[in-house]
Amino acid sequence: MSPRRIDPKLATALLEAAASLLAEEGAAGLTTRRLAAAVGTSTTAVYTHFGGMDNLVRAMVHEGFARLHRRMSTVRATADAVADVMALGYAYRANALDHPQLYQVMFGSAALGGFALADGDRQHGRYTLQPLVDAVARATEQGRFRAGDPLLVAQNMWIALHGLVSLELGGYLIDPYDADVCFEAQLRSLVTGAGDDHEAAAASFTRARRRRSPRA
Amino acid sequence: MSPRRIDPKLATALLEAAASLLAEEGAAGLTTRRLAAAVGTSTTAVYTHFGGMDNLVRAMVHEGFARLHRRMSTVRATADAVADVMALGYAYRANALDHPQLYQVMFGSAALGGFALADGDRQHGRYTLQPLVDAVARATEQGRFRAGDPLLVAQNMWIALHGLVSLELGGYLIDPYDADVCFEAQLRSLVTGAGDDHEAAAASFTRARRRRSPRA
DNA sequence: TTCGTTACGTAACAGTGTTACTGAATCGAA
DNA sequence: TTCGATTCAGTAACACTGTTACGTAACGAA
């Protein structure tokens, strides 16, 4: 007795359509009916493949974390660990600006109906920090940062970065100090706060600035 | 010709009911019908008094900023301006933790239907930063902070604080470094990044910690 | 008292996520 | 090749949302 097999292509088609719907029309535009219409199927498909809109969004969020991790991993370690830390900051912000709507869903800044991430989902994104933790550890070994737990230092940098990106996407950072100005000031301030020398930080900053990847 | 007068008490009753509904059940629990039922009126009242759910939420947000400003203003200036900066950080976070749902609405971390703040609303909260700007300016005058624009420095501190509160309310900060640990580490890191000496910052930190107001 | 004016209740509309129910498509077994 | 069990997906409904047209009832000035 062999039942009708599930079509895996439909699941990925739903995910892709949901991603583009979210990117183009925002969280409010992502509804089951519009999603089904975009794929050319019925709303029921969402339930057979994902068990509800929540899980579909959850899958999108996981994909978003994977992409963030990939982007952070493209930052190569150099002799200047502090510049690496800053380059990771550039990568983090660039990824968020490339996928603003997805970022806001990933970090709860946009509610999709009554959607809420489970505890497991929040911890899922934790591995994303690893490249930053490594860079902080090397900066500490090189004597640029004060002795301390690299995980705590990296987490605090992530917190500050998230604050900037979150407020930037929300439209809160405007003249006289827009998001660009605040971000670059923040990078220097963060490494100085971690123990780096002010002039050394400035030198690493220009080095990191040269490495930043162009916007997609 | 004198028409039926509007009842101003109904508007405030709606606002109060909306605030408690938001606080107790979150953004998803704040609907026109439940709000009307809580006040003992009909959904139409929301439209005659506010012109829609959006404006009612907007009024709540403005009230939230006013309360934040009041809370920040309770921090008195002392001889230790850096401790004042840190005390303002404590006040900011305490206010957010006292009204978590409102904070998430104020900064776009929770969408109420298709509700979105207008540009004017985002700038409305700007005056809230003034106490922090003043404290930063005094810390700069006292030679604790590097020379620079106090507004930019204060704004970057606000950005970092918002990042922490936002992630804390989202449930992202857990073991091994929970929100308390991150927050206090961040306070010290922020003032160090602004130019303060590491040991002086530690001394100001213990002073500010003693001043923090108890949770409501 | 009368009458114009306006707030508010009722009920509807278009939308949402979700789910019985039903039909159709599929693949393995006979 | 035929058959039939099994599961996907489409239809239509449910309960819910914000919003609004309509009618009623209350109010205050004349």
Short mmCIF file of C-alpha atoms (C1' of nucleotides) in Angstrom, two decimals:
data_model
loop_
_atom_site.label_atom_id
_atom_site.label_comp_id
_atom_site.label_asym_id
_atom_site.label_seq_id
_atom_site.Cartn_x
_atom_site.Cartn_y
_atom_site.Cartn_z
CA MET A 1 0.00 0.00 0.00
CA SER A 2 1.78 3.14 -1.12
CA PRO A 3 0.23 6.50 -0.56
CA ARG A 4 0.62 9.59 -2.61
CA ARG A 5 4.11 10.93 -2.06
CA ILE A 6 4.68 14.45 -0.80
CA ASP A 7 6.23 16.90 -3.23
CA PRO A 8 9.34 18.40 -1.63
CA LYS A 9 9.52 21.04 -4.32
CA LEU A 10 6.32 22.55 -3.04
CA ALA A 11 7.82 23.10 0.40
CA THR A 12 10.82 24.97 -0.99
CA ALA A 13 8.56 26.88 -3.39
CA LEU A 14 6.47 27.96 -0.42
CA LEU A 15 9.55 29.04 1.49
CA GLU A 16 10.92 31.02 -1.43
CA ALA A 17 7.59 32.67 -2.13
CA ALA A 18 7.21 33.52 1.54
CA ALA A 19 10.68 35.06 1.59
CA SER A 20 10.04 37.26 -1.42
CA LEU A 21 6.58 38.17 -0.16
CA LEU A 22 8.10 39.19 3.14
CA ALA A 23 10.90 41.11 1.47
CA GLU A 24 8.67 42.98 -0.94
CA GLU A 25 5.58 43.70 1.09
CA GLY A 26 6.69 43.35 4.67
CA ALA A 27 5.30 41.26 7.46
CA ALA A 28 1.74 42.41 6.83
CA GLY A 29 1.86 41.11 3.26
CA LEU A 30 2.73 37.58 4.24
CA THR A 31 -0.61 35.80 4.61
CA THR A 32 -1.56 32.22 3.92
CA ARG A 33 -3.92 33.10 1.12
CA ARG A 34 -1.50 35.37 -0.70
CA LEU A 35 1.25 32.86 -0.20
CA ALA A 36 -0.87 30.07 -1.63
CA ALA A 37 -1.86 32.26 -4.57
CA ALA A 38 1.79 33.11 -5.27
CA VAL A 39 2.74 29.44 -5.46
CA GLY A 40 -0.43 28.52 -7.30
CA THR A 41 -1.71 26.18 -4.64
CA SER A 42 -4.18 26.27 -1.77
CA THR A 43 -3.75 27.38 1.81
CA THR A 44 -3.97 23.78 2.89
CA ALA A 45 -0.51 23.13 1.48
CA VAL A 46 0.98 25.31 4.20
CA TYR A 47 -0.44 22.94 6.80
CA THR A 48 0.59 19.68 5.18
CA HIS A 49 4.14 20.88 4.61
CA PHE A 50 4.72 23.02 7.69
CA GLY A 51 1.82 22.48 10.03
CA GLY A 52 0.85 26.12 10.11
CA MET A 53 2.10 29.58 9.38
CA ASP A 54 4.18 29.61 12.57
CA ASN A 55 6.40 26.76 11.47
CA LEU A 56 6.83 28.20 8.02
CA VAL A 57 8.04 31.45 9.52
CA ARG A 58 10.24 29.46 11.85
CA ALA A 59 11.82 27.74 8.87
CA MET A 60 12.45 31.12 7.29
CA VAL A 61 14.08 32.37 10.45
CA HIS A 62 16.39 29.34 10.57
CA GLU A 63 17.35 29.97 6.96
CA GLY A 64 17.99 33.60 7.90
CA PHE A 65 20.36 32.55 10.67
CA ALA A 66 22.14 30.19 8.31
CA ARG A 67 22.63 33.00 5.81
CA LEU A 68 23.88 35.32 8.55
CA HIS A 69 26.35 32.65 9.61
CA ARG A 70 27.55 32.19 6.04
CA ARG A 71 28.06 35.92 5.68
CA MET A 72 29.98 36.17 8.95
CA SER A 73 32.13 33.23 7.88
CA THR A 74 33.32 35.05 4.77
CA VAL A 75 35.30 37.42 6.99
CA ARG A 76 38.81 36.03 6.98
CA ALA A 77 41.08 36.24 10.00
CA THR A 78 44.04 38.56 9.49
CA ALA A 79 47.00 39.66 11.58
CA ASP A 80 44.89 42.54 12.90
CA ALA A 81 42.27 40.82 15.06
CA VAL A 82 40.64 44.11 16.00
CA ALA A 83 40.12 44.91 12.33
CA ASP A 84 38.58 41.45 12.01
CA VAL A 85 36.14 42.27 14.79
CA MET A 86 35.16 45.44 12.99
CA ALA A 87 34.88 43.64 9.65
CA LEU A 88 32.48 41.21 11.32
CA GLY A 89 30.46 44.19 12.44
CA TYR A 90 30.28 45.43 8.87
CA ALA A 91 29.20 41.98 7.72
CA TYR A 92 26.52 41.77 10.38
CA ARG A 93 25.00 45.10 9.44
CA ALA A 94 25.29 44.44 5.70
CA ASN A 95 23.38 41.19 6.06
CA ALA A 96 20.65 42.92 8.02
CA LEU A 97 20.35 45.70 5.43
CA ASP A 98 20.20 43.17 2.62
CA HIS A 99 17.29 41.37 4.28
CA PRO A 100 15.67 43.98 6.51
CA GLN A 101 12.24 42.39 6.83
CA LEU A 102 13.71 39.00 7.60
CA TYR A 103 16.01 40.50 10.20
CA GLN A 104 13.07 42.11 11.95
CA VAL A 105 11.25 38.80 12.05
CA MET A 106 14.35 36.97 13.29
CA PHE A 107 14.71 39.27 16.25
CA GLY A 108 11.08 39.79 17.07
CA SER A 109 10.86 43.28 15.67
CA ALA A 110 7.97 42.24 13.48
CA ALA A 111 5.09 40.11 14.60
CA LEU A 112 3.41 37.89 12.04
CA GLY A 113 -0.01 37.47 13.47
CA GLY A 114 0.49 35.87 16.83
CA PHE A 115 3.76 34.37 15.78
CA ALA A 116 6.43 34.09 18.44
CA LEU A 117 9.74 32.27 18.39
CA ALA A 118 10.14 29.36 20.73
CA ASP A 119 13.03 29.23 23.16
CA GLY A 120 14.80 26.75 20.93
CA ASP A 121 14.68 29.15 18.02
CA ARG A 122 16.31 31.88 20.04
CA GLN A 123 19.18 29.65 20.96
CA HIS A 124 19.40 28.39 17.40
CA GLY A 125 20.96 31.63 16.28
CA ARG A 126 23.60 31.43 18.93
CA TYR A 127 26.19 29.65 16.79
CA THR A 128 26.16 32.68 14.54
CA LEU A 129 28.26 34.52 17.09
CA GLN A 130 31.13 32.05 16.90
CA PRO A 131 33.23 33.93 14.32
CA LEU A 132 32.99 37.06 16.46
CA VAL A 133 33.92 35.13 19.59
CA ASP A 134 36.98 33.78 17.82
CA ALA A 135 38.06 37.22 16.64
CA VAL A 136 37.63 38.63 20.13
CA ALA A 137 39.69 35.78 21.55
CA ARG A 138 42.51 36.50 19.12
CA ALA A 139 42.37 40.23 19.90
CA THR A 140 42.65 39.31 23.55
CA GLU A 141 45.63 37.01 22.90
CA GLN A 142 47.29 39.77 20.93
CA GLY A 143 46.98 42.04 23.93
CA ARG A 144 44.67 44.47 22.19
CA PHE A 145 41.70 43.66 24.45
CA ARG A 146 41.72 43.44 28.23
CA ALA A 147 41.75 39.95 29.68
CA GLY A 148 38.22 38.61 29.97
CA ASP A 149 35.79 36.07 28.63
CA PRO A 150 35.67 36.46 24.83
CA LEU A 151 32.10 35.16 24.82
CA LEU A 152 30.88 37.92 27.10
CA VAL A 153 32.75 40.60 25.17
CA ALA A 154 31.46 39.30 21.85
CA GLN A 155 27.91 39.04 23.15
CA ASN A 156 28.00 42.65 24.30
CA MET A 157 29.25 43.71 20.89
CA TRP A 158 26.44 41.78 19.28
CA ILE A 159 23.96 43.47 21.62
CA ALA A 160 25.19 46.90 20.60
CA LEU A 161 25.21 45.97 16.91
CA HIS A 162 21.67 44.70 17.18
CA GLY A 163 20.61 47.92 18.84
CA LEU A 164 22.00 49.91 15.96
CA VAL A 165 20.54 47.75 13.23
CA SER A 166 17.20 47.53 15.01
CA LEU A 167 16.89 51.28 15.38
CA GLU A 168 18.19 51.86 11.86
CA LEU A 169 15.58 49.54 10.34
CA GLY A 170 12.94 51.17 12.51
CA GLY A 171 13.81 54.56 11.08
CA TYR A 172 14.97 56.05 14.35
CA LEU A 173 18.45 57.10 13.29
CA ILE A 174 18.34 60.29 11.25
CA ASP A 175 20.07 63.67 11.10
CA PRO A 176 22.25 64.98 12.50
CA TYR A 177 23.67 61.54 13.26
CA ASP A 178 22.37 58.96 10.84
CA ALA A 179 22.95 55.23 10.98
CA ASP A 180 26.25 55.34 9.05
CA VAL A 181 27.78 57.86 11.42
CA CYS A 182 26.52 56.08 14.50
CA PHE A 183 27.68 52.70 13.27
CA GLU A 184 31.25 53.70 12.59
CA ALA A 185 31.46 55.64 15.83
CA GLN A 186 30.10 52.59 17.58
CA LEU A 187 32.69 50.25 16.08
CA ARG A 188 35.52 52.38 17.41
CA SER A 189 33.83 52.84 20.75
CA LEU A 190 33.21 49.11 21.14
CA VAL A 191 36.80 48.05 20.68
CA THR A 192 38.00 50.90 22.86
CA GLY A 193 35.57 49.76 25.52
CA ALA A 194 37.01 46.26 25.23
CA GLY A 195 40.42 47.63 26.09
CA ASP A 196 42.02 48.61 22.82
CA ASP A 197 44.11 51.74 22.54
CA HIS A 198 42.34 54.71 20.97
CA GLU A 199 44.90 55.30 18.21
CA ALA A 200 45.36 51.59 17.50
CA ALA A 201 41.60 51.30 17.17
CA ALA A 202 41.56 54.13 14.64
CA ALA A 203 44.20 52.37 12.56
CA SER A 204 42.33 49.09 12.63
CA PHE A 205 39.17 50.94 11.71
CA THR A 206 40.57 52.26 8.45
CA ARG A 207 41.85 48.78 7.71
CA ALA A 208 38.45 47.22 8.33
CA ARG A 209 36.68 49.93 6.37
CA ARG A 210 38.71 49.04 3.32
CA ARG A 211 37.67 45.40 3.65
CA ARG A 212 33.94 45.96 3.85
CA SER A 213 31.99 44.13 1.20
CA PRO A 214 29.84 46.08 -1.25
CA ARG A 215 26.09 46.09 -0.77
CA ALA A 216 24.26 43.35 -2.64
CA MET B 1 -27.54 74.28 18.04
CA SER B 2 -25.67 72.20 20.56
CA PRO B 3 -24.95 68.61 19.80
CA ARG B 4 -24.36 65.83 22.20
CA ARG B 5 -21.08 66.55 23.94
CA ILE B 6 -18.21 64.14 23.81
CA ASP B 7 -17.32 62.44 27.06
CA PRO B 8 -13.61 63.03 27.73
CA LYS B 9 -13.64 60.41 30.46
CA LEU B 10 -14.31 57.76 27.84
CA ALA B 11 -11.12 58.63 25.99
CA THR B 12 -8.96 58.28 29.10
CA ALA B 13 -10.84 55.15 30.09
CA LEU B 14 -10.07 53.67 26.68
CA LEU B 15 -6.41 54.57 27.01
CA GLU B 16 -6.11 53.07 30.47
CA ALA B 17 -7.93 49.91 29.46
CA ALA B 18 -5.73 49.61 26.37
CA ALA B 19 -2.61 50.00 28.48
CA SER B 20 -3.61 47.31 30.95
CA LEU B 21 -4.82 45.05 28.16
CA LEU B 22 -1.46 45.46 26.44
CA ALA B 23 0.46 44.91 29.66
CA GLU B 24 -1.47 41.82 30.71
CA GLU B 25 -2.07 40.04 27.44
CA GLY B 26 0.49 41.49 25.07
CA ALA B 27 0.07 43.03 21.68
CA ALA B 28 -2.13 40.20 20.42
CA GLY B 29 -4.65 40.76 23.20
CA LEU B 30 -5.26 44.40 22.34
CA THR B 31 -8.21 44.32 19.93
CA THR B 32 -11.00 46.80 19.41
CA ARG B 33 -13.69 44.43 20.56
CA ARG B 34 -11.91 43.38 23.73
CA LEU B 35 -11.04 46.98 24.44
CA ALA B 36 -14.63 48.07 23.98
CA ALA B 37 -15.82 45.25 26.19
CA ALA B 38 -13.35 46.19 28.91
CA VAL B 39 -14.61 49.75 29.00
CA GLY B 40 -18.22 48.68 28.63
CA THR B 41 -18.79 50.47 25.36
CA SER B 42 -18.82 49.67 21.68
CA THR B 43 -16.01 49.52 19.16
CA THR B 44 -17.34 52.69 17.57
CA ALA B 45 -16.09 54.71 20.52
CA VAL B 46 -12.51 54.02 19.46
CA TYR B 47 -13.21 55.76 16.17
CA THR B 48 -15.01 58.80 17.54
CA HIS B 49 -12.33 59.41 20.15
CA PHE B 50 -9.19 58.39 18.30
CA GLY B 51 -10.11 57.82 14.71
CA GLY B 52 -8.94 54.26 14.71
CA MET B 53 -6.77 51.79 16.53
CA ASP B 54 -3.60 53.30 15.09
CA ASN B 55 -4.12 56.65 16.75
CA LEU B 56 -5.00 55.05 20.04
CA VAL B 57 -1.76 53.11 19.99
CA ARG B 58 0.03 56.28 18.98
CA ALA B 59 -1.39 58.05 22.02
CA MET B 60 -0.18 55.18 24.21
CA VAL B 61 3.29 55.44 22.71
CA HIS B 62 3.45 59.16 23.42
CA GLU B 63 2.41 58.50 26.99
CA GLY B 64 5.14 55.87 27.16
CA PHE B 65 7.77 58.35 26.05
CA ALA B 66 6.52 60.87 28.58
CA ARG B 67 6.83 58.28 31.34
CA LEU B 68 10.32 57.34 30.16
CA HIS B 69 11.29 61.00 30.24
CA ARG B 70 9.90 61.41 33.74
CA ARG B 71 11.86 58.39 34.90
CA MET B 72 15.08 59.63 33.35
CA SER B 73 14.53 63.03 34.95
CA THR B 74 14.48 61.54 38.42
CA VAL B 75 18.20 60.82 38.11
CA ARG B 76 19.89 63.71 39.85
CA ALA B 77 23.20 65.13 38.69
CA THR B 78 26.04 64.49 41.12
CA ALA B 79 29.74 65.30 41.22
CA ASP B 80 30.46 62.02 39.44
CA ALA B 81 29.04 62.58 35.96
CA VAL B 82 30.06 59.10 34.80
CA ALA B 83 28.06 57.57 37.63
CA ASP B 84 25.16 59.74 36.49
CA VAL B 85 25.47 58.30 33.00
CA MET B 86 25.33 54.81 34.43
CA ALA B 87 22.42 55.70 36.70
CA LEU B 88 20.55 56.89 33.63
CA GLY B 89 21.25 53.52 32.05
CA TYR B 90 19.75 51.80 35.07
CA ALA B 91 16.70 54.06 34.86
CA TYR B 92 16.27 53.36 31.16
CA ARG B 93 16.35 49.63 31.61
CA ALA B 94 14.14 49.72 34.72
CA ASN B 95 11.49 51.64 32.84
CA ALA B 96 11.55 49.14 30.00
CA LEU B 97 11.27 46.20 32.39
CA ASP B 98 8.38 47.84 34.20
CA HIS B 99 6.47 48.24 30.94
CA PRO B 100 7.88 45.58 28.63
CA GLN B 101 4.96 45.33 26.21
CA LEU B 102 4.72 49.09 25.86
CA TYR B 103 8.45 49.34 25.26
CA GLN B 104 8.22 46.83 22.44
CA VAL B 105 5.44 48.80 20.83
CA MET B 106 7.31 52.09 21.27
CA PHE B 107 10.33 50.79 19.41
CA GLY B 108 8.58 48.74 16.78
CA SER B 109 9.40 45.40 18.36
CA ALA B 110 5.73 44.49 18.37
CA ALA B 111 3.33 45.16 15.56
CA LEU B 112 -0.31 45.77 16.38
CA GLY B 113 -2.03 44.73 13.23
CA GLY B 114 -0.62 46.88 10.49
CA PHE B 115 0.27 49.60 12.92
CA ALA B 116 3.39 51.59 12.19
CA LEU B 117 4.72 54.74 13.79
CA ALA B 118 4.86 57.84 11.65
CA ASP B 119 8.11 59.72 11.25
CA GLY B 120 6.88 62.35 13.65
CA ASP B 121 6.34 59.75 16.33
CA ARG B 122 9.89 58.51 16.04
CA GLN B 123 11.26 61.98 16.53
CA HIS B 124 8.83 62.58 19.35
CA GLY B 125 10.84 60.37 21.64
CA ARG B 126 14.02 62.24 20.91
CA TYR B 127 13.72 64.67 23.81
CA THR B 128 13.92 61.68 26.12
CA LEU B 129 17.66 61.53 25.50
CA GLN B 130 18.30 65.02 26.86
CA PRO B 131 19.18 64.00 30.43
CA LEU B 132 21.72 61.53 29.04
CA VAL B 133 23.18 64.15 26.71
CA ASP B 134 23.60 66.51 29.64
CA ALA B 135 25.34 63.89 31.76
CA VAL B 136 27.68 63.01 28.90
CA ALA B 137 28.48 66.69 28.43
CA ARG B 138 29.37 67.04 32.09
CA ALA B 139 31.51 63.91 31.98
CA THR B 140 33.32 65.43 29.02
CA GLU B 141 33.83 68.72 30.83
CA GLN B 142 35.20 66.85 33.82
CA GLY B 143 37.77 65.24 31.53
CA ARG B 144 36.41 61.75 32.06
CA PHE B 145 35.26 61.36 28.45
CA ARG B 146 37.27 62.18 25.35
CA ALA B 147 36.41 65.44 23.62
CA GLY B 148 33.54 64.94 21.19
CA ASP B 149 29.93 65.71 20.54
CA PRO B 150 27.91 64.69 23.61
CA LEU B 151 24.86 64.09 21.44
CA LEU B 152 26.65 61.49 19.33
CA VAL B 153 28.13 59.78 22.37
CA ALA B 154 24.78 59.74 24.16
CA GLN B 155 22.99 58.44 21.11
CA ASN B 156 25.43 55.57 20.79
CA MET B 157 24.89 54.72 24.43
CA TRP B 158 21.16 54.75 23.86
CA ILE B 159 21.62 52.47 20.85
CA ALA B 160 23.54 49.95 22.92
CA LEU B 161 21.04 50.16 25.77
CA HIS B 162 18.19 49.59 23.39
CA GLY B 163 19.96 46.58 21.96
CA LEU B 164 20.27 45.07 25.40
CA VAL B 165 16.71 45.78 26.46
CA SER B 166 15.34 44.66 23.12
CA LEU B 167 17.14 41.33 23.26
CA GLU B 168 16.35 40.88 26.93
CA LEU B 169 12.62 41.39 26.34
CA GLY B 170 12.85 39.06 23.36
CA GLY B 171 14.27 36.34 25.57
CA TYR B 172 17.61 36.13 23.79
CA LEU B 173 19.86 36.74 26.78
CA ILE B 174 20.19 33.64 28.89
CA ASP B 175 22.89 31.54 30.52
CA PRO B 176 25.79 31.70 30.79
CA TYR B 177 25.52 35.45 30.43
CA ASP B 178 22.05 36.67 31.25
CA ALA B 179 20.72 40.17 30.86
CA ASP B 180 21.93 41.36 34.27
CA VAL B 181 25.50 40.32 33.61
CA CYS B 182 25.50 41.74 30.10
CA PHE B 183 23.95 44.99 31.21
CA GLU B 184 26.47 45.75 33.91
CA ALA B 185 29.35 44.71 31.70
CA GLN B 186 27.94 46.95 29.03
CA LEU B 187 27.71 49.97 31.31
CA ARG B 188 31.39 49.74 32.14
CA SER B 189 32.34 49.06 28.54
CA LEU B 190 30.33 52.02 27.29
CA VAL B 191 31.98 54.62 29.49
CA THR B 192 35.39 53.09 28.85
CA GLY B 193 34.68 53.33 25.14
CA ALA B 194 33.79 56.97 25.62
CA GLY B 195 37.22 57.59 27.03
CA ASP B 196 36.96 56.99 30.74
CA ASP B 197 39.73 55.27 32.63
CA HIS B 198 39.10 51.60 33.42
CA GLU B 199 39.57 51.91 37.17
CA ALA B 200 37.68 55.19 37.40
CA ALA B 201 34.83 53.57 35.55
CA ALA B 202 34.77 50.71 38.04
CA ALA B 203 34.55 53.17 40.92
CA SER B 204 31.72 55.10 39.28
CA PHE B 205 29.98 51.82 38.58
CA THR B 206 29.76 50.84 42.24
CA ARG B 207 28.52 54.35 42.99
CA ALA B 208 25.81 54.13 40.33
CA ARG B 209 24.85 50.64 41.38
CA ARG B 210 24.09 51.89 44.87
CA ARG B 211 21.80 54.56 43.44
CA ARG B 212 19.65 52.32 41.30
CA SER B 213 15.97 52.50 42.09
CA PRO B 214 14.11 49.38 43.19
CA ARG B 215 11.86 47.63 40.69
CA ALA B 216 8.26 48.80 40.72
"C1'" DT C 1 -40.90 71.89 24.49
"C1'" DT C 2 -38.75 71.39 20.24
"C1'" DC C 3 -35.27 70.43 17.10
"C1'" DG C 4 -30.75 70.12 15.14
"C1'" DT C 5 -26.58 67.82 16.05
"C1'" DT C 6 -23.66 64.31 17.29
"C1'" DA C 7 -22.01 60.09 20.10
"C1'" DC C 8 -22.70 55.47 20.20
"C1'" DG C 9 -24.84 50.55 19.39
"C1'" DT C 10 -25.97 47.18 15.72
"C1'" DA C 11 -24.76 44.79 12.02
"C1'" DA C 12 -22.32 44.17 8.12
"C1'" DC C 13 -17.93 43.80 5.00
"C1'" DA C 14 -13.50 42.29 3.72
"C1'" DG C 15 -9.80 40.35 5.47
"C1'" DT C 16 -6.99 36.94 8.59
"C1'" DG C 17 -5.35 31.82 10.34
"C1'" DT C 18 -7.17 27.43 10.76
"C1'" DT C 19 -9.70 23.08 9.89
"C1'" DA C 20 -13.63 19.29 8.50
"C1'" DC C 21 -14.74 17.32 4.61
"C1'" DT C 22 -14.20 15.60 0.07
"C1'" DG C 23 -12.19 14.30 -4.22
"C1'" DA C 24 -8.29 13.16 -6.76
"C1'" DA C 25 -3.81 11.58 -7.55
"C1'" DT C 26 -0.39 8.31 -6.74
"C1'" DC C 27 2.36 4.12 -6.17
"C1'" DG C 28 2.76 -0.73 -4.66
"C1'" DA C 29 0.66 -5.22 -4.67
"C1'" DA C 30 -1.87 -8.72 -6.94
"C1'" DT D 1 -2.53 -4.27 -16.15
"C1'" DT D 2 -5.69 -3.60 -12.78
"C1'" DC D 3 -7.03 -2.45 -8.38
"C1'" DG D 4 -7.22 -0.22 -3.99
"C1'" DA D 5 -5.28 1.83 0.05
"C1'" DT D 6 -3.40 6.10 1.40
"C1'" DT D 7 -2.31 10.69 1.52
"C1'" DC D 8 -2.17 15.58 -0.78
"C1'" DA D 9 -4.68 19.44 -1.74
"C1'" DG D 10 -9.05 22.15 -2.94
"C1'" DT D 11 -13.63 23.92 -1.11
"C1'" DA D 12 -16.00 25.94 2.18
"C1'" DA D 13 -16.77 27.03 6.63
"C1'" DC D 14 -15.61 28.92 11.52
"C1'" DA D 15 -14.10 32.32 14.67
"C1'" DC D 16 -11.68 36.18 14.73
"C1'" DT D 17 -9.74 40.88 13.31
"C1'" DG D 18 -10.22 46.32 11.99
"C1'" DT D 19 -13.36 49.22 9.92
"C1'" DT D 20 -17.68 51.49 8.50
"C1'" DA D 21 -22.79 52.54 6.93
"C1'" DC D 22 -26.82 53.07 9.22
"C1'" DG D 23 -30.10 54.15 12.67
"C1'" DT D 24 -31.15 55.50 17.29
"C1'" DA D 25 -30.91 57.97 21.39
"C1'" DA D 26 -29.19 61.65 24.10
"C1'" DC D 27 -28.08 66.24 24.67
"C1'" DG D 28 -28.20 71.45 24.88
"C1'" DA D 29 -29.59 75.76 22.88
"C1'" DA D 30 -33.53 78.32 21.28
#
